[in-house]
PDB file of C-alpha atoms and ligand atoms in Angstrom:
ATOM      1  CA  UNK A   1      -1.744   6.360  16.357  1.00  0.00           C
ATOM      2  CA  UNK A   2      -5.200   6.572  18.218  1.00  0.00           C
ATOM      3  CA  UNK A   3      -6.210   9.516  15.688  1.00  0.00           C
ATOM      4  CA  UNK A   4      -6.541   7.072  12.967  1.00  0.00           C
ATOM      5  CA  UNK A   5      -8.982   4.272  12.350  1.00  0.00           C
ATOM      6  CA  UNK A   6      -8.859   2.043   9.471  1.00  0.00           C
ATOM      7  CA  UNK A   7     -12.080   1.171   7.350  1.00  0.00           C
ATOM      8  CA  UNK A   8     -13.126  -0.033   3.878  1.00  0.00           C
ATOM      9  CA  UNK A   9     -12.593   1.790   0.998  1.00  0.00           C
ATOM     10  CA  UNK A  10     -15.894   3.685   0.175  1.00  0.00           C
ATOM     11  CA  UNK A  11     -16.968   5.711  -3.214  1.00  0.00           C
ATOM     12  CA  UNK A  12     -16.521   8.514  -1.779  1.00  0.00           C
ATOM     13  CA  UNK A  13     -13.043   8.328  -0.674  1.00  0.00           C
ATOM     14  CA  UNK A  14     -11.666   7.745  -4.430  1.00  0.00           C
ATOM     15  CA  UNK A  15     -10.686  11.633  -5.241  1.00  0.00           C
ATOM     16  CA  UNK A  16      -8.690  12.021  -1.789  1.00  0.00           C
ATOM     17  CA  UNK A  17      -7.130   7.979  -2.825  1.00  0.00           C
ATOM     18  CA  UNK A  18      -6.064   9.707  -6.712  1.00  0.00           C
ATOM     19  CA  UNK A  19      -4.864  12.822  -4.580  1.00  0.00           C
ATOM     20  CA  UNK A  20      -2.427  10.730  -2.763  1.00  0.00           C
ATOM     21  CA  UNK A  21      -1.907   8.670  -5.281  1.00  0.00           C
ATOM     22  CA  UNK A  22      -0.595  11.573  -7.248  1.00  0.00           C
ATOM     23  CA  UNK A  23       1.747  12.770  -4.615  1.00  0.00           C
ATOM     24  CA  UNK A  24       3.576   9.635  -4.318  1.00  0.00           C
ATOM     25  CA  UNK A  25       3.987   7.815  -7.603  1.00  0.00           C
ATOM     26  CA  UNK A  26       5.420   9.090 -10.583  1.00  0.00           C
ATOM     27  CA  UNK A  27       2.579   7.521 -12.427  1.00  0.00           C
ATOM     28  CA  UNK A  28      -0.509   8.876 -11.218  1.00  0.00           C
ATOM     29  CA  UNK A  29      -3.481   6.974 -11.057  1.00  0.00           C
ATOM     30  CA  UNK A  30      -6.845   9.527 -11.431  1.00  0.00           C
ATOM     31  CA  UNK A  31      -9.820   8.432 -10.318  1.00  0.00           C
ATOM     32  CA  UNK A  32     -11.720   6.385 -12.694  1.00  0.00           C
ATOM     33  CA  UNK A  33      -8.499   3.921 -12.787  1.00  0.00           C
ATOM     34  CA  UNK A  34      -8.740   3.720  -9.021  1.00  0.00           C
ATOM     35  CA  UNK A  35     -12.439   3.086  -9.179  1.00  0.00           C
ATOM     36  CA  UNK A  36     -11.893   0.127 -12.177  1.00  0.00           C
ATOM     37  CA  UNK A  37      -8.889  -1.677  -9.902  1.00  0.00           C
ATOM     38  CA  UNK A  38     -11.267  -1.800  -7.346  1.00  0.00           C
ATOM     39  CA  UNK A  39     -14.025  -3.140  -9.177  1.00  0.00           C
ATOM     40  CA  UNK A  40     -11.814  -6.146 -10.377  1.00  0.00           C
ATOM     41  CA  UNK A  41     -12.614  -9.297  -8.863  1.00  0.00           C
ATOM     42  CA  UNK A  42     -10.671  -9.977  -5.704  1.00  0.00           C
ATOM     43  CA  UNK A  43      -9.491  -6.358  -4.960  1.00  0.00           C
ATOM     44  CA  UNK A  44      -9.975  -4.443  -1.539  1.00  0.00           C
ATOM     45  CA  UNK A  45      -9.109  -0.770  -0.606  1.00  0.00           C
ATOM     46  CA  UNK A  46      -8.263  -0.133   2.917  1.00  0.00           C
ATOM     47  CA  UNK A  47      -8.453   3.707   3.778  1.00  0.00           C
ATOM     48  CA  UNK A  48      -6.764   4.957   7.257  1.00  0.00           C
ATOM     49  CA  UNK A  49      -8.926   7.927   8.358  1.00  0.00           C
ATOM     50  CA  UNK A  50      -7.936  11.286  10.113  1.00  0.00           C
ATOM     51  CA  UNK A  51     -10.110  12.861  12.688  1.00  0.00           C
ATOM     52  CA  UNK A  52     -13.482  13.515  10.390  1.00  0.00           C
ATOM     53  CA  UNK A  53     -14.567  10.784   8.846  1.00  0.00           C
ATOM     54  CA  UNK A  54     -14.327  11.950   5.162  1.00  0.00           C
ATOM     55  CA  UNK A  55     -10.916  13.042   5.949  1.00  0.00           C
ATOM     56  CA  UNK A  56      -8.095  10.013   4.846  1.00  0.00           C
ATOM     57  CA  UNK A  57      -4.688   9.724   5.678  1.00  0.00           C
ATOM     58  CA  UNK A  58      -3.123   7.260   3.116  1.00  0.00           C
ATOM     59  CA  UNK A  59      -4.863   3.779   1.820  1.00  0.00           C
ATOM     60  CA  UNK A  60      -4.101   0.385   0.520  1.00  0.00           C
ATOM     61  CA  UNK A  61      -5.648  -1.391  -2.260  1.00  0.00           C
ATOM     62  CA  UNK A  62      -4.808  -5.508  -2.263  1.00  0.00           C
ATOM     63  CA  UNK A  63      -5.744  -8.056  -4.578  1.00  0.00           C
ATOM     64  CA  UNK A  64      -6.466 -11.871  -3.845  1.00  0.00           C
ATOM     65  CA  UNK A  65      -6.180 -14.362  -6.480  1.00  0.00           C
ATOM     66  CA  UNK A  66      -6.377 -18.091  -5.271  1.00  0.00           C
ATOM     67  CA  UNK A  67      -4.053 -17.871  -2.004  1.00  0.00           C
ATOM     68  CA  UNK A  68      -1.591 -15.171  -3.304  1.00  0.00           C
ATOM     69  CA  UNK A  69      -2.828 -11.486  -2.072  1.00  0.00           C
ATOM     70  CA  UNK A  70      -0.739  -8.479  -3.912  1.00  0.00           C
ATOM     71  CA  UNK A  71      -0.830  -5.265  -2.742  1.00  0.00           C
ATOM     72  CA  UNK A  72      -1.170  -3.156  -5.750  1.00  0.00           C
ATOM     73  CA  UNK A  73      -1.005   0.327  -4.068  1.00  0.00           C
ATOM     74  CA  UNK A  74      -0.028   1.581  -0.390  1.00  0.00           C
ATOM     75  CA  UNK A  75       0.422   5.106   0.044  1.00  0.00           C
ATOM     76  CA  UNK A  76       0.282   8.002   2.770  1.00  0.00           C
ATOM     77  CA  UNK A  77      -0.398  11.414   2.314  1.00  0.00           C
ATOM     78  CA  UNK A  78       2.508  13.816   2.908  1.00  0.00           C
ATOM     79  CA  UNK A  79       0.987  16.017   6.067  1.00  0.00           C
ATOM     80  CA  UNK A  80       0.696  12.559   7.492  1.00  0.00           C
ATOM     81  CA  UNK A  81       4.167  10.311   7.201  1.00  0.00           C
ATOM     82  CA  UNK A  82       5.924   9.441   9.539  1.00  0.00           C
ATOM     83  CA  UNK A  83       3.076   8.741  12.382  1.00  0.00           C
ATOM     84  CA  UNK A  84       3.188   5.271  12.167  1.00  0.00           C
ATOM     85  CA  UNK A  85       0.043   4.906   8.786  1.00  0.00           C
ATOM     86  CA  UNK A  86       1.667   3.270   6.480  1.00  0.00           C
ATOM     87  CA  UNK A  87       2.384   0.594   9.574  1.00  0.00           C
ATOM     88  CA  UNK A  88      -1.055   0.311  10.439  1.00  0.00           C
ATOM     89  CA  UNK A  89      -2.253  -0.465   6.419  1.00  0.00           C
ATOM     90  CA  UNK A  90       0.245  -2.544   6.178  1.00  0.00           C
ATOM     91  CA  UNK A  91      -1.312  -4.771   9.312  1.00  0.00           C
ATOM     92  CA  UNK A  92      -4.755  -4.362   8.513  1.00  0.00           C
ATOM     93  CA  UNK A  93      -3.997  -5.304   4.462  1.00  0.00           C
ATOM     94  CA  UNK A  94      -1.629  -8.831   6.556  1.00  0.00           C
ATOM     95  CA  UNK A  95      -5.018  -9.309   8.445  1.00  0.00           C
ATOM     96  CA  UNK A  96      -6.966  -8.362   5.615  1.00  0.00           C
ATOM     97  CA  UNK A  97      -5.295 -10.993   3.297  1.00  0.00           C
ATOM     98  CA  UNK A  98      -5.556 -13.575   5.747  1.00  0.00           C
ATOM     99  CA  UNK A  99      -9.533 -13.248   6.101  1.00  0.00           C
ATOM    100  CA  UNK A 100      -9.373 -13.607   2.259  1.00  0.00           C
ATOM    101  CA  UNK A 101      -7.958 -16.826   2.577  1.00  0.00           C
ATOM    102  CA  UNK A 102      -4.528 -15.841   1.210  1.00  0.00           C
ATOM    103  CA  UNK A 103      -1.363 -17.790   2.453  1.00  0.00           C
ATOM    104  CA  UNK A 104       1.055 -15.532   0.852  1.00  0.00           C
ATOM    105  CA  UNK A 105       1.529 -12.050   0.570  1.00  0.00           C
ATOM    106  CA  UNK A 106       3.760 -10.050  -2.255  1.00  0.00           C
ATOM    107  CA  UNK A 107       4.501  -6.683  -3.638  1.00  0.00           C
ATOM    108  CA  UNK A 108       6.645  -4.533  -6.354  1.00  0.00           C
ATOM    109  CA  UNK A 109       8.405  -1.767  -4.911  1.00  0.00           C
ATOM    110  CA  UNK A 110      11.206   0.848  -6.453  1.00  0.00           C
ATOM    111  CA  UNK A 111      14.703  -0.586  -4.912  1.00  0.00           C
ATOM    112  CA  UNK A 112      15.856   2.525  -4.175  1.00  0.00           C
ATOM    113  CA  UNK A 113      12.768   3.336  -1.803  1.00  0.00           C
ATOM    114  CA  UNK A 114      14.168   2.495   1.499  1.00  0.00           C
ATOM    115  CA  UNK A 115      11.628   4.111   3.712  1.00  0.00           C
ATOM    116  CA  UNK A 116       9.358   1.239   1.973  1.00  0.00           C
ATOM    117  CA  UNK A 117      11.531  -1.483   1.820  1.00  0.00           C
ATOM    118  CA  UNK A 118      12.354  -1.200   5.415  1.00  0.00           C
ATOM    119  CA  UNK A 119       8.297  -0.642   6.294  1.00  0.00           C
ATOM    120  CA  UNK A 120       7.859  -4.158   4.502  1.00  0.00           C
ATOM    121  CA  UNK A 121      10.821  -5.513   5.905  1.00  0.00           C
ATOM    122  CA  UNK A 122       9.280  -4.718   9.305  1.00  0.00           C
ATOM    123  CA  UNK A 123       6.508  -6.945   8.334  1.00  0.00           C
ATOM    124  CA  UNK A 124       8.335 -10.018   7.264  1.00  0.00           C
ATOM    125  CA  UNK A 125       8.496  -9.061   3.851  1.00  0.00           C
ATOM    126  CA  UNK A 126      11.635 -10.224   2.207  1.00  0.00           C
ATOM    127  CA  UNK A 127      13.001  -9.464  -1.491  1.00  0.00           C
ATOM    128  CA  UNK A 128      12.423 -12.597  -3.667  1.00  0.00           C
ATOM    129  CA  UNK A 129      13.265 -11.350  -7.110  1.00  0.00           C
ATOM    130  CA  UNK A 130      14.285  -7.603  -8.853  1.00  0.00           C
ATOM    131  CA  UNK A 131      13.498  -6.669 -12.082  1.00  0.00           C
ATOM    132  CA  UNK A 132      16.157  -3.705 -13.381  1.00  0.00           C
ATOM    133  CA  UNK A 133      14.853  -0.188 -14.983  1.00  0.00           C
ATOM    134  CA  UNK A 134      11.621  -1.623 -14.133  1.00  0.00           C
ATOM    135  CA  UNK A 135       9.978   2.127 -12.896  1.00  0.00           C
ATOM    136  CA  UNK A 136      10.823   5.190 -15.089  1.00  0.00           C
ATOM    137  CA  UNK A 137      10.623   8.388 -13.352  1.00  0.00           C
ATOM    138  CA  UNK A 138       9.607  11.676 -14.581  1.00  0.00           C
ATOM    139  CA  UNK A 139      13.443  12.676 -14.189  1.00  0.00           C
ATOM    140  CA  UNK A 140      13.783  10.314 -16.892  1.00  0.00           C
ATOM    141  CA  UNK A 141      16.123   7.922 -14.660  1.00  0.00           C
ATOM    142  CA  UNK A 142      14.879   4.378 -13.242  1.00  0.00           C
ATOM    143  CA  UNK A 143      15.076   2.319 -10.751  1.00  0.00           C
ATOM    144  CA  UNK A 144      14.954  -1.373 -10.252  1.00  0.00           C
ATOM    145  CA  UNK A 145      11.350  -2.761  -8.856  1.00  0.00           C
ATOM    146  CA  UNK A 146      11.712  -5.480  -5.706  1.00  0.00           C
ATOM    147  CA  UNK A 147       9.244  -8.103  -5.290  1.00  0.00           C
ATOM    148  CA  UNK A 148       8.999  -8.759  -1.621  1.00  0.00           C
ATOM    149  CA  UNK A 149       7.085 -11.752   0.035  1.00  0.00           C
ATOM    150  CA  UNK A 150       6.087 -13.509   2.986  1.00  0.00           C
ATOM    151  CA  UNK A 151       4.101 -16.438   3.783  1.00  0.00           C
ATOM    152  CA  UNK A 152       0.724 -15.488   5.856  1.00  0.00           C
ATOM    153  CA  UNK A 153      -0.031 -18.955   8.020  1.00  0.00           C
ATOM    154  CA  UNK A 154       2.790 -17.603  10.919  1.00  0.00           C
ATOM    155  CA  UNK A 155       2.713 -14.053  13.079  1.00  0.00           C
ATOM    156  CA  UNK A 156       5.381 -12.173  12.319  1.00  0.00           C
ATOM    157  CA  UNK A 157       6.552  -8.994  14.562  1.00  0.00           C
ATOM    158  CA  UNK A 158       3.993  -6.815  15.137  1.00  0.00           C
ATOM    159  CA  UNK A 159       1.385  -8.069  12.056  1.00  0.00           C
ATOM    160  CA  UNK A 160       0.503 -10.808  14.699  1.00  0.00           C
TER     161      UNK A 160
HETATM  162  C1  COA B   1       6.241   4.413   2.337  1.00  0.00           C
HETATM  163  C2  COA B   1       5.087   5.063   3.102  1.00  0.00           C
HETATM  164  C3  COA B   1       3.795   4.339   2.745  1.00  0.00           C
HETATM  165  C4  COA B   1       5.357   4.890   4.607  1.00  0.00           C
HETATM  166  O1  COA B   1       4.237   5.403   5.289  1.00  0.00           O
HETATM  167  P1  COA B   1       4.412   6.168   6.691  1.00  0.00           P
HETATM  168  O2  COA B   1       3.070   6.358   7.258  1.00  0.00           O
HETATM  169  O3  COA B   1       5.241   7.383   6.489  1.00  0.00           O
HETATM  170  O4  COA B   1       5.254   5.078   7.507  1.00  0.00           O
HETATM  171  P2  COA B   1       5.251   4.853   9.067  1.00  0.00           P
HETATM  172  O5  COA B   1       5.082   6.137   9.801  1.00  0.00           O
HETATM  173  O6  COA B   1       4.318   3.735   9.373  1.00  0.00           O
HETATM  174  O7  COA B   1       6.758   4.392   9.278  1.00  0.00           O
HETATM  175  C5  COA B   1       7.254   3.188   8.737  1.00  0.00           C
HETATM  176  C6  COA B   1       8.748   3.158   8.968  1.00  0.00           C
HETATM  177  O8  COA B   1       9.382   4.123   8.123  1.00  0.00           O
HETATM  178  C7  COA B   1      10.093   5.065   8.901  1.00  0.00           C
HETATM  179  N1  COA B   1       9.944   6.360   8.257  1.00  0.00           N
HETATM  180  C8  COA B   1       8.810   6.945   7.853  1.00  0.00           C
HETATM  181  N2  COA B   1       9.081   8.121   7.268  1.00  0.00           N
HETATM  182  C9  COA B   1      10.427   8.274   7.326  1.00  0.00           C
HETATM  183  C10 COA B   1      11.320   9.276   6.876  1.00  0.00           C
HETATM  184  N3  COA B   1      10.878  10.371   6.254  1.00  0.00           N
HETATM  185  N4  COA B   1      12.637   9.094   7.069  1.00  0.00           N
HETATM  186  C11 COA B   1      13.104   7.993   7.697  1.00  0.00           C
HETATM  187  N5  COA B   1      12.290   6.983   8.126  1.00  0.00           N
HETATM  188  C12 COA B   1      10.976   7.134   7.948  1.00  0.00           C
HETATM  189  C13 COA B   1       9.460   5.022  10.253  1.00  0.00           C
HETATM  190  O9  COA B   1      10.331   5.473  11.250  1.00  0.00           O
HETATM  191  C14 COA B   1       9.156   3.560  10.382  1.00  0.00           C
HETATM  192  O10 COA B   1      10.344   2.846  10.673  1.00  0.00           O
HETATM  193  P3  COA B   1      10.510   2.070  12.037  1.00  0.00           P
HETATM  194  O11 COA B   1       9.423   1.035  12.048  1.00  0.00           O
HETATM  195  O12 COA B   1      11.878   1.496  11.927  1.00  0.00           O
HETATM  196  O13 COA B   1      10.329   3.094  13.097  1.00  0.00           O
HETATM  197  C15 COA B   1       4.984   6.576   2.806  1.00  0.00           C
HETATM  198  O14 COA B   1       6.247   7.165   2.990  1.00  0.00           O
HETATM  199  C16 COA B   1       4.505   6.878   1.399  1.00  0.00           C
HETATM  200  O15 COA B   1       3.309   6.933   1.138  1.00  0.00           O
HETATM  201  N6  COA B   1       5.441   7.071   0.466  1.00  0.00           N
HETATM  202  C17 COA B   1       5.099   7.346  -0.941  1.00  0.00           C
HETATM  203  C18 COA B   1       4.404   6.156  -1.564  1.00  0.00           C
HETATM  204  C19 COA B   1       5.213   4.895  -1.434  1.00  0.00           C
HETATM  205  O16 COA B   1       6.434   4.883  -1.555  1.00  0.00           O
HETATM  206  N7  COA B   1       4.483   3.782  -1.215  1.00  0.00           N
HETATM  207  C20 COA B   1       5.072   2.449  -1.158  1.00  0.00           C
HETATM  208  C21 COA B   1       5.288   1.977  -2.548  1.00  0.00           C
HETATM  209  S1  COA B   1       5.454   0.248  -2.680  1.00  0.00           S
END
């Protein structure tokens, strides 16, 4: 995990955040969306970067709004899964959230995205409420979205 260092989101870095973006969701956010969510009051982008600097692995974008903090987006590029990213933006957005003043931390995520849930779960995340056919896919099937929460004021597992 030493080959990646996590840093604010910068201008630059919004093509390579749509790029991922677009590999992972069904509903591709370009760039000019990513740049407006980040513009709104309250939101932060987290990027994890690979080896150069300009280079990014995956990112997180959160949003604070009197002590709730939701992350909107978190998502890792495909050449670099499974190496332990999506773990580290997950603590730095629990950290991040905390600095912000937050006291609780929530999500939306597909149900049937268990490489997710059990990231979040990791974190102390738990499912608090499911709303059904919430995310159509391109397929044309859907799947269920999971809110998952935690509170922020205790250390849990490794987001201590
Ligand atoms: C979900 C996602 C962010 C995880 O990022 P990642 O960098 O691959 O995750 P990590 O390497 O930190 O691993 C997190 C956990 O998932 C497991 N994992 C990761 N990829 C896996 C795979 N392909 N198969 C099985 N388990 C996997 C890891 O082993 C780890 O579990 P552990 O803590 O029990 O060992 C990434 O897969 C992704 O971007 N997916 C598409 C976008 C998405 O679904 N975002 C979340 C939407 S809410």
């Amino acid at each position: 995990m030493n080959d990646y260092e996590l840093t604010p989101t910068q201008e630059n870095d919004i093509g390579m955040m749509s790029r991922i973006h677009a590999e992972s969701f069904d509903d591709a956010w370009t760039g000019p969306m990513i740049r407006r969510i980040l513009a709104m009051p309250g939101s932060a982008g987290l990027v994890a970067r690979a080896g150069r600097r300009w280079s990014i692995a995956g990112f997180t974008i959160l949003r604070t709004v009197a002590d709730e903090c939701e992350i909107l987006s978190l998502a890792v590029g495909s050449e670099h899964r499974d190496r332990g990213v999506g773990a580290l933006l997950l603590d730095g957005a629990i950290v991040r959230a905390r600095a912000l003043g937050a006291n609780k931390l929530f999500l939306e995520v597909a149900e049937d995205n268990e490489i997710a849930r059990r990231l979040y779960h990791s974190r102390g995340l738990v499912p608090v409420g499911r709303r059904p056919g919430y995310y159509i896919k391109k397929d044309g099937t859907s799947a269920a979205a999971v809110t998952m929460s935690r509170l922020l004021e205790e250390a849990v597992g490794a987001s201590a």
